[in-house]
Short mmCIF file of C-alpha atoms in Angstrom, two decimals:
data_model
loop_
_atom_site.label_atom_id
_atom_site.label_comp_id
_atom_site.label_asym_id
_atom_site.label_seq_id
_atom_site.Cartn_x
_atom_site.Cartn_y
_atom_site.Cartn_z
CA UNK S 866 52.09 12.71 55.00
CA UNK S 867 53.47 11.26 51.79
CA UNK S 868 52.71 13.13 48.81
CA UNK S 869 52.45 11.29 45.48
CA UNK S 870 51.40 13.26 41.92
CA UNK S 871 49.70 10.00 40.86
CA UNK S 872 48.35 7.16 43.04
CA UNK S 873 48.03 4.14 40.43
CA UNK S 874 45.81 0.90 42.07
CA UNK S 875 46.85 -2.40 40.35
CA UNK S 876 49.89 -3.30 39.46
CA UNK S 877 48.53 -5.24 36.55
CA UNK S 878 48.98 -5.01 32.70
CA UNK S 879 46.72 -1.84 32.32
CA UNK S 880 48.70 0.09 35.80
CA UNK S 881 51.98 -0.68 34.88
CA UNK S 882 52.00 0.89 31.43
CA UNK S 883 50.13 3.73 32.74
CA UNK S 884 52.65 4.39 34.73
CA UNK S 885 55.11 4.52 32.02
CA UNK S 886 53.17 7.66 30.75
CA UNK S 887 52.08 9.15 33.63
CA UNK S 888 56.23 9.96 34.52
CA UNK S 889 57.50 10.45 31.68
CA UNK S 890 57.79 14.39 32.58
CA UNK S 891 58.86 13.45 35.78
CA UNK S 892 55.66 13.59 37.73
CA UNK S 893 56.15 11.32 40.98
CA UNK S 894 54.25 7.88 40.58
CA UNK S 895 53.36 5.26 43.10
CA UNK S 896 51.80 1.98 41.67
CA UNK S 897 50.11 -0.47 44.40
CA UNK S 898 48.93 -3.58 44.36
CA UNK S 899 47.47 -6.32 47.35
CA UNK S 900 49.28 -9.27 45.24
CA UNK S 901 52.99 -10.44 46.35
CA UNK S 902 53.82 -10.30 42.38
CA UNK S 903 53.26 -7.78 39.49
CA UNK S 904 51.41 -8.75 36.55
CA UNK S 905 50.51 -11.89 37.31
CA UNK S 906 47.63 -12.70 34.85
CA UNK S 907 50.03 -11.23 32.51
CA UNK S 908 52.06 -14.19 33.68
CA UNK S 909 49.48 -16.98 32.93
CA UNK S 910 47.99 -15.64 29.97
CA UNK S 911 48.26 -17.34 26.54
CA UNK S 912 49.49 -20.34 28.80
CA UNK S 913 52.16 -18.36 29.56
CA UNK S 914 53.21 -16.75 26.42
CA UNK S 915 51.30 -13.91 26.62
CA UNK S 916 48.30 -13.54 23.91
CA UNK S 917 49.09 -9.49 24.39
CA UNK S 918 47.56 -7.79 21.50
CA UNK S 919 45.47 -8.69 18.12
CA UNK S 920 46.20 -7.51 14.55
CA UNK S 921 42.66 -6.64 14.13
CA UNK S 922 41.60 -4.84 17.50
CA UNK S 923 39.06 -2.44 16.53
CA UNK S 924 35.63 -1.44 18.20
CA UNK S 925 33.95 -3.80 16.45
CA UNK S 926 35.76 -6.45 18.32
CA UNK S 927 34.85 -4.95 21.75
CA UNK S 928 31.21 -5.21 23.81
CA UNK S 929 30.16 -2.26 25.66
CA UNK S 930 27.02 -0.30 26.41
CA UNK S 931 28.71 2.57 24.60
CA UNK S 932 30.13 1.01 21.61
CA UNK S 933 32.04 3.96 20.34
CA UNK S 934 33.44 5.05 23.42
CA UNK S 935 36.54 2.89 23.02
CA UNK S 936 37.42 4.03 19.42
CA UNK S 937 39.56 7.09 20.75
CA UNK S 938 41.80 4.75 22.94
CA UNK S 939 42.22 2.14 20.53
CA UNK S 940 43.04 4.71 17.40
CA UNK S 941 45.68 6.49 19.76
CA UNK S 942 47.90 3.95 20.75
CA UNK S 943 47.47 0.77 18.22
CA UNK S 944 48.57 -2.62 18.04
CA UNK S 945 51.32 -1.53 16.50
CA UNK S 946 52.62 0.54 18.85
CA UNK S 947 52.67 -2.11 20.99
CA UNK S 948 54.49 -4.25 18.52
CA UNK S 949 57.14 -1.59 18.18
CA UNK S 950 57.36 -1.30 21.77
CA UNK S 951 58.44 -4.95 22.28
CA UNK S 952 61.32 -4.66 18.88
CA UNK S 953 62.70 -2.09 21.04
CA UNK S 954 63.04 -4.42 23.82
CA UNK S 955 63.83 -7.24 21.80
CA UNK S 956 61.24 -9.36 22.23
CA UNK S 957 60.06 -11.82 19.65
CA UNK S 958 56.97 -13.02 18.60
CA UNK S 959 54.88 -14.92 16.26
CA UNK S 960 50.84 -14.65 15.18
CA UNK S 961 49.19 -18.37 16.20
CA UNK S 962 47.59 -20.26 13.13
CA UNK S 963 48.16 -17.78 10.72
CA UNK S 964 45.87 -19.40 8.31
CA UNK S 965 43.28 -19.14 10.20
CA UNK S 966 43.74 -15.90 10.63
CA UNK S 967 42.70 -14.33 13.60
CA UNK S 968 45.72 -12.20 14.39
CA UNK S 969 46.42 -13.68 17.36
CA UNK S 970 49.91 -12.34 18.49
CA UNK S 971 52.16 -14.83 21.19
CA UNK S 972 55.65 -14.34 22.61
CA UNK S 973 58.33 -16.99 21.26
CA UNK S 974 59.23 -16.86 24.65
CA UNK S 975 57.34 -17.03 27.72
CA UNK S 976 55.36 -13.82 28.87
CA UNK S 977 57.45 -12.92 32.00
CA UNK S 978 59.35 -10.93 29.23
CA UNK S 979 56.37 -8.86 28.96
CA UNK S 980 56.12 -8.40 32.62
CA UNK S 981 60.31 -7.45 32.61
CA UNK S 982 59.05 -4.82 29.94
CA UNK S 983 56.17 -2.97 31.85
CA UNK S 984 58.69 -2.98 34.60
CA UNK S 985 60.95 -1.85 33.08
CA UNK S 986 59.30 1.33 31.11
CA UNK S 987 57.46 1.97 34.56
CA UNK S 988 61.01 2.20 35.92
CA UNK S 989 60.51 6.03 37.29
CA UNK S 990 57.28 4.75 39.33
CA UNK S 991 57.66 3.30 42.79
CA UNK S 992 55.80 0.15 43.23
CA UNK S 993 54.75 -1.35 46.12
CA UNK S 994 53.17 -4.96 46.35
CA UNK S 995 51.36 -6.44 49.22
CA UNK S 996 50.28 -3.08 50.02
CA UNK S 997 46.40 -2.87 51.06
CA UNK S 998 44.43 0.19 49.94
CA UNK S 999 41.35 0.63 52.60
CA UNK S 1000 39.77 4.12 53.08
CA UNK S 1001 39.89 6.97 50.14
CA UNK S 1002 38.77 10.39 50.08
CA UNK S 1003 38.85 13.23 48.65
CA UNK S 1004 39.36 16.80 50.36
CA UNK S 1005 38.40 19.08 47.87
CA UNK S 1006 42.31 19.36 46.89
CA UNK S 1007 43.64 16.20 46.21
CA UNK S 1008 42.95 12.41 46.83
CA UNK S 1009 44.35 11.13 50.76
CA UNK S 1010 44.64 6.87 50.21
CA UNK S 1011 45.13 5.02 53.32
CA UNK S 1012 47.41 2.01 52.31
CA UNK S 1013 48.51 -0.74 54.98
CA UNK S 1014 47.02 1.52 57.37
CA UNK S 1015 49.06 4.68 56.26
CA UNK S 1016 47.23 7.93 54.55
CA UNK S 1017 49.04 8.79 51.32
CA UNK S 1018 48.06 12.24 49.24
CA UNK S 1019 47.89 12.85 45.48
CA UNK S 1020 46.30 14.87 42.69
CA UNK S 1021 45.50 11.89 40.51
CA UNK S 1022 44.18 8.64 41.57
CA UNK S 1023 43.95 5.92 38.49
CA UNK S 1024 41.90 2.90 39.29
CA UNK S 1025 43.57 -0.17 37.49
CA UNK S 1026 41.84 -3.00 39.68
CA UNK S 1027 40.76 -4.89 37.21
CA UNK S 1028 36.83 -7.02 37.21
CA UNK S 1029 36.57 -10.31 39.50
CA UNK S 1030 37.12 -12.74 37.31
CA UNK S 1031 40.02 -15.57 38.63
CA UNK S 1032 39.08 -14.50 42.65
CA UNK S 1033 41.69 -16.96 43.42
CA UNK S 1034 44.64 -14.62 41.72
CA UNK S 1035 43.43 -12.19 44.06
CA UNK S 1036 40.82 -10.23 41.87
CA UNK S 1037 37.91 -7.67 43.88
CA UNK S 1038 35.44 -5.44 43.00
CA UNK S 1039 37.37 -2.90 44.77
CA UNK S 1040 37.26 -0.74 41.60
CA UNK S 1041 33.78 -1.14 41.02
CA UNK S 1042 33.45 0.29 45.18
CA UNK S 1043 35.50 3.20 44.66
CA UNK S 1044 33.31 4.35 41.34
CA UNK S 1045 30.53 3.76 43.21
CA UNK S 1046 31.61 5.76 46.49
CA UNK S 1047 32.56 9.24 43.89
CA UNK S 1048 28.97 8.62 42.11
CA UNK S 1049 29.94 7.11 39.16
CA UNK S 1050 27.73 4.46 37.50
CA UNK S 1051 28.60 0.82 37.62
CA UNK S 1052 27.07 -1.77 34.98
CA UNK S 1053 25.82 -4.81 35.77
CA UNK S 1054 28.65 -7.05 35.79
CA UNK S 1055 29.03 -10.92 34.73
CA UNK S 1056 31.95 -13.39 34.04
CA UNK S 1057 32.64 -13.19 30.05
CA UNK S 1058 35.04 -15.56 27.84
CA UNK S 1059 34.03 -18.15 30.24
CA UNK S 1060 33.15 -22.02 30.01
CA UNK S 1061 29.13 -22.86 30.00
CA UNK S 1062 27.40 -25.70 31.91
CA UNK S 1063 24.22 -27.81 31.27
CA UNK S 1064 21.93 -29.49 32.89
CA UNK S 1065 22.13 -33.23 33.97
CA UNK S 1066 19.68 -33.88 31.06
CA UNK S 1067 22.15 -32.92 28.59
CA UNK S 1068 25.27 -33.99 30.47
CA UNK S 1069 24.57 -37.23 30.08
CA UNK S 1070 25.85 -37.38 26.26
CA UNK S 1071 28.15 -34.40 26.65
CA UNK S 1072 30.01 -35.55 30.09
CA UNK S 1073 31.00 -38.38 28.49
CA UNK S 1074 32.65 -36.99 25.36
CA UNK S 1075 35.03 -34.81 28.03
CA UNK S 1076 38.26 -34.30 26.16
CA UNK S 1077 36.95 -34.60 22.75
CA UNK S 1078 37.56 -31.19 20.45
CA UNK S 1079 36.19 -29.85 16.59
CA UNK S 1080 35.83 -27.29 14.90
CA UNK S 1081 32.40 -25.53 15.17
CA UNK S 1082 30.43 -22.30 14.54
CA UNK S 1083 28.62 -21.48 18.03
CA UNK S 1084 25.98 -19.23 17.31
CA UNK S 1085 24.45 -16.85 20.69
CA UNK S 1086 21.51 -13.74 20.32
CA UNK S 1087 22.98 -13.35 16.79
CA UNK S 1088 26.97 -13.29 16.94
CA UNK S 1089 29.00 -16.78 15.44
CA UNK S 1090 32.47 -17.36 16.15
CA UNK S 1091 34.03 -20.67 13.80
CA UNK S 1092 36.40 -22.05 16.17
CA UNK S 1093 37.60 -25.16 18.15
CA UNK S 1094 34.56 -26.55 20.21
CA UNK S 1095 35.69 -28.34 23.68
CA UNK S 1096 33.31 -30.83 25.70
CA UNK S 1097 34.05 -30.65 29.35
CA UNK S 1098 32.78 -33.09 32.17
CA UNK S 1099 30.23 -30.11 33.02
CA UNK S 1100 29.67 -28.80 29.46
CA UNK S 1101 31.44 -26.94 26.85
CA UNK S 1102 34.42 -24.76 26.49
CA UNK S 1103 37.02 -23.97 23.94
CA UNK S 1104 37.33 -21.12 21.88
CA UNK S 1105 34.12 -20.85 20.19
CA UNK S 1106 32.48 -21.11 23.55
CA UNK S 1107 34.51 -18.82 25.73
CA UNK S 1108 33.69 -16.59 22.89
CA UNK S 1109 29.88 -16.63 22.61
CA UNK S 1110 29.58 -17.00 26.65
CA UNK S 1111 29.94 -12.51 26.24
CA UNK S 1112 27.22 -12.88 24.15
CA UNK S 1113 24.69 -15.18 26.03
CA UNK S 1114 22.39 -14.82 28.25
CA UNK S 1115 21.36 -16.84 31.30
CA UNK S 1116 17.78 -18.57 29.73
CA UNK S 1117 19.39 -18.28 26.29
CA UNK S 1118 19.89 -21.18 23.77
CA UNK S 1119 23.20 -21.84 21.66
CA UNK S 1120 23.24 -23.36 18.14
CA UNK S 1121 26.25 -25.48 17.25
CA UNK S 1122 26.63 -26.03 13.85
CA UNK S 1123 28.97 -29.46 13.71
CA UNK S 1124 30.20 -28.86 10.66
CA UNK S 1125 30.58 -25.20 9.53
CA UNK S 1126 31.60 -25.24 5.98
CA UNK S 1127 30.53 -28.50 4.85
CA UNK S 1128 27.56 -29.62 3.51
CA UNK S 1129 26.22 -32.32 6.13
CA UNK S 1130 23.69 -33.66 3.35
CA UNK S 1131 26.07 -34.06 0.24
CA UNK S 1132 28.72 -35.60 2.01
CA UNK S 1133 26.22 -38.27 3.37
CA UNK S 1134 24.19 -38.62 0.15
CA UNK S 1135 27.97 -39.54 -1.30
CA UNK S 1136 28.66 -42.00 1.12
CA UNK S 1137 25.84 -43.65 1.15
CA UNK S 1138 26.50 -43.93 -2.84
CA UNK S 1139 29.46 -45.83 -1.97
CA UNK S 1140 28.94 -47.45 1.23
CA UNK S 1141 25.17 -47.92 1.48
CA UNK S 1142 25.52 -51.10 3.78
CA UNK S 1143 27.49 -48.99 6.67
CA UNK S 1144 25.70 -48.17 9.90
CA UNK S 1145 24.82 -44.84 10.66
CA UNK S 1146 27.45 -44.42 13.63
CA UNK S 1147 30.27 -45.70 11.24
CA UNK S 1148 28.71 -42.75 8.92
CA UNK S 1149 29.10 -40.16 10.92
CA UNK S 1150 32.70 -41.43 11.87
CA UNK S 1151 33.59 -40.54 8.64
CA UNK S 1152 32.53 -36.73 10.13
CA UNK S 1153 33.64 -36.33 13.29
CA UNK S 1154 35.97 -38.20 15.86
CA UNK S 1155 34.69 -41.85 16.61
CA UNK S 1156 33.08 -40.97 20.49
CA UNK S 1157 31.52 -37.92 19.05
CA UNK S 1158 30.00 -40.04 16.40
CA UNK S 1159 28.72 -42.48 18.64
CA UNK S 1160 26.96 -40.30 20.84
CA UNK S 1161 25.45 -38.34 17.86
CA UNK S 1162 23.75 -41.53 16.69
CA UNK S 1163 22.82 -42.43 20.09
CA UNK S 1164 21.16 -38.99 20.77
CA UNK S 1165 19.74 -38.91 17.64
CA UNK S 1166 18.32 -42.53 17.58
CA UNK S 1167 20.15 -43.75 14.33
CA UNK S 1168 19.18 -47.01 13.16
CA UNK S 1169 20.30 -49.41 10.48
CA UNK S 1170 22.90 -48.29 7.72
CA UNK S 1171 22.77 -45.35 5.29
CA UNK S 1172 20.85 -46.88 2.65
CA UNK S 1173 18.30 -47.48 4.83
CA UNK S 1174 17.70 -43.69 5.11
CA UNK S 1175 15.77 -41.16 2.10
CA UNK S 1176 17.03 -38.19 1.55
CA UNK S 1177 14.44 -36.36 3.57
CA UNK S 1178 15.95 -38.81 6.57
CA UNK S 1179 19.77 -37.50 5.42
CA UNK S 1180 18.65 -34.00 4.98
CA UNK S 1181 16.95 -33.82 8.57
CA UNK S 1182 19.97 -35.45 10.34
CA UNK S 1183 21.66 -32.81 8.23
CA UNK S 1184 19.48 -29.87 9.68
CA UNK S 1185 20.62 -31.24 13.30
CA UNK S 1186 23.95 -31.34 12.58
CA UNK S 1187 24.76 -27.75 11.53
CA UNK S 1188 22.12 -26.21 14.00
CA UNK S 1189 22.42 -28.37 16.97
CA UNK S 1190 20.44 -26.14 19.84
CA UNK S 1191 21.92 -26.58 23.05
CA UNK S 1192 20.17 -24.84 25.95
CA UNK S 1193 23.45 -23.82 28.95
CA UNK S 1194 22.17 -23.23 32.45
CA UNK S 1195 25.38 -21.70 33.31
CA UNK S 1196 28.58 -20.86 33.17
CA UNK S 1197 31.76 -21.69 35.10
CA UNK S 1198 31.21 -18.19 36.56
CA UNK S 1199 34.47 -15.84 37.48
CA UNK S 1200 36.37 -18.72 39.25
CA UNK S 1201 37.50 -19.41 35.38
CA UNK S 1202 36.17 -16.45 33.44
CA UNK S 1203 38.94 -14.51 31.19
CA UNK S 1204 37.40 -10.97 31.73
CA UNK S 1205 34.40 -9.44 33.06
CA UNK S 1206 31.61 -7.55 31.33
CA UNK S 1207 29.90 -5.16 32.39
CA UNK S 1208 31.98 -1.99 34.87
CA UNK S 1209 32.25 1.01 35.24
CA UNK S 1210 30.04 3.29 33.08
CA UNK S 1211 31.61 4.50 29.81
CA UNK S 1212 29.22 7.45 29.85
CA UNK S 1213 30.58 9.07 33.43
CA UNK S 1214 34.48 8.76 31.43
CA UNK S 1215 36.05 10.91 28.94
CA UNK S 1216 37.11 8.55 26.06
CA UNK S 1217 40.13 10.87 25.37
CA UNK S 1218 41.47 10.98 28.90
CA UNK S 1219 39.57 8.26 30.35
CA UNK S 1220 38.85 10.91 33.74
CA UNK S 1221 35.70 10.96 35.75
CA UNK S 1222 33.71 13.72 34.27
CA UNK S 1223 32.25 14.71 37.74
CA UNK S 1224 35.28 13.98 39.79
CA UNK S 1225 38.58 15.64 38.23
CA UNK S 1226 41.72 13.76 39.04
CA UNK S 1227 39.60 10.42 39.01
CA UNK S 1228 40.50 8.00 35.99
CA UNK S 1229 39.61 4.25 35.35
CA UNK S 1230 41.63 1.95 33.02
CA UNK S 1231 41.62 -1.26 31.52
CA UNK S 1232 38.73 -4.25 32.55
CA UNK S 1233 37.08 -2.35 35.59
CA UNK S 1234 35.43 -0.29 32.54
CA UNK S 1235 32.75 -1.20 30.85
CA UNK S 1236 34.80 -2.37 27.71
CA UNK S 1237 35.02 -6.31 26.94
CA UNK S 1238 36.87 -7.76 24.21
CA UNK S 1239 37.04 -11.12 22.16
CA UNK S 1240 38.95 -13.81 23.19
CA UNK S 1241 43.13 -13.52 21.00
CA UNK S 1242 44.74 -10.36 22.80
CA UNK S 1243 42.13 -7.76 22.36
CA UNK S 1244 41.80 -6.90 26.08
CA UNK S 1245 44.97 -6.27 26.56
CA UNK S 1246 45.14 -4.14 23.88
CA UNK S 1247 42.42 -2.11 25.14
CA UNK S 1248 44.68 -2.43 28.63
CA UNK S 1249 47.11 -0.65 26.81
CA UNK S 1250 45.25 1.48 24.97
CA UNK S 1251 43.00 3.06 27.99
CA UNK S 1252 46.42 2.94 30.25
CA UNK S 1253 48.24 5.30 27.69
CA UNK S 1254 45.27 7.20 27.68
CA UNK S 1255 45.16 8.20 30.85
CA UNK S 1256 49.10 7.65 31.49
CA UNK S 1257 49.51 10.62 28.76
CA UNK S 1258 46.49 13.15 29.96
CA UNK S 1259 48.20 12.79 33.78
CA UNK S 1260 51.68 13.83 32.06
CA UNK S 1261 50.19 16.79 30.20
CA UNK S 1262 49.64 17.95 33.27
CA UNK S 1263 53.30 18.65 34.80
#
């Protein structure tokens, strides 16, 4: 029977650079994965760029039931490790809208550098695609994996599966079975970073405005992100959205504030100063883009021109503007979800080694953990923080 040190499952961003760790003392390494290719949401991400890490990743950026349980990982391999990683390989970047300034960090080339990278620091593994794991167990030595039909033996077994979000890229809950199967707790899990859908009720002035993008502050149980708003044929998306979907709850309400920044009142008041005699759509054009203002004045029943409105009328319309509530009976679910929340229990993990507790040998990395980031490269930072985690306690070892 084959005899491996480490067994890694997933051949993704978090398994790959675990198993540049995990050999760097020469331990023997074998990396599997179901898909044909490494990496591949690594390959799509950032539209193919690569969003891989955030100037800002912190804990504070992260959802989990544990929030501090991520704090070790992140503080032991940074963002700008990772950033010193790619200089050595020569591989530029740049940080998207820096005014804005969300740290969001992008390859100036596309992101199958990134993949070249992993592959190439996990050079001492061997990896081996369209390989199917089916039964593990453990013998009260070591770990005996049966892939494509074969058992395989090791001391360590690292679970980089990844959630289900994107089924179609080939994404299980196989990690979420095998925590389950050596009693460790799984969280309830649900697509996060993901687009929301409404009712036909509400559809009928948002279908319409498909296409049509702002800036906005989407408000969900609390939490505001000010970013780019989309409208979609079945609801909303965008930045701002995919953001607060982590945050909502299915029953909860959003408030969309139109115009985060502005005063909706003032700068109606003032044109109504000037241009009194201008209808209330043509207003509101002034505000937002032309369909957006139609449908605003439809929805809101706007009649006759400014001056025909007090400013109790102006300050109302204002009051709907900045805290528009919008009530989503959905979401896209994982078919176009970014992440998923929810996992494996932090509280069965070390957050120093990321290892089972009850089940030495046993370690879980990157998005099968309960540990969710923001939208802008933060879960791939915590990718490659939990990897070298894990990656470095299996080395210790040899």
């Amino acid at each position: 029977m084959e005899q491996f040190d480490t067994i890694i499952l997933g051949a993704g961003a978090a398994g790959l650079f675990c198993a540049k760790f995990a050999t760097e003392k020469g331990a023997s390494v074998l990396v599997v994965d179901h898909a044909k290719r490494p990496a591949d949401k690594v390959r799509i991400s950032g539209g193919g760029r690569c969003n891989f890490t955030n100037l800002y990743a912190e804990a504070q950026n992260y959802l989990s039931a544990n929030p501090h349980f991520m704090k070790s990982a992140l503080a032991r391999y940074t963002q700008w490790d990772f950033i010193d990683l790619l200089a050595r390989h020569s591989i530029t970047w740049h940080e998207k809208n820096p005014e804005k300034g969300l740290g969001q960090l992008f390859c100036d080339g596309k992101s199958a550098a990134i993949i070249d990278m992993l592959l190439s620091e996990a050079r001492s593994a061997e990896i081996r695609l369209s390989t199917e794991v089916g039964d593990i167990r453990h013998d009260g030595h070591q770990f005996i994996v049966t892939l494509n039909g074969t058992p395989v033996q090791c001391r360590n077994l690292v679970v980089a599966t990844g959630g289900k979000s994107i089924p179609k890229m080939g994404a299980t809950g196989l990690g979420y079975q095998i925590a389950d199967q050596f009693g460790l707790t799984v969280l309830d899990t649900r697509p996060g970073l993901v687009p929301l859908t409404f009712a036909p009720h509400e559809l009928d002035w948002i279908a319409p405005l498909s296409g049509t993008a702002l800036e906005a502050r989407v408000t969900a149980n609390g939490t505001s992100f000010d970013e780019a708003l989309l409208f979609t044929h079945r609801g909303l998306s965008g930045p701002s959205v995919l953001q607060v979907s982590n945050y909502w709850r299915e029953g909860d309400a959003i408030t969309v504030d139109l115009l985060p920044g502005q005063d909706a009142f003032e700068a109606l008041k003032s044109e109504r100063s000037q241009n009194g005699r201008r209808q209330m759509q043509t207003a509101l054009a002034t505000l937002f883009p032309a369909k957006l203002a139609t449908a605003l004045a439809e929805k809101f029943q706007l009649k006759g021109n400014l001056a025909d409105h007090s400013d109790k009328a102006l300050r109302a319309l204002a009051d709907q503007l900045h805290g528009l509530t919008l009530k989503p009976t959905g979401s896209e679910g994982y078919r176009t979800a970014e992440v998923t929340l929810g996992g494996v229990d932090t509280d069965g993990l070390s957050s120093k080694t990321m290892e089972a507790k009850s089940v030495p040998g046993l370690y879980f990395i990157g998005e099968v953990v309960d540990v969710t980031g923001w939208l802008g490269g933060y879960n791939f930072q915590w990718a490659w923080a939990s990897a070298a985690a894990a990656g470095r306690a299996i080395a210790a070892q040899s």
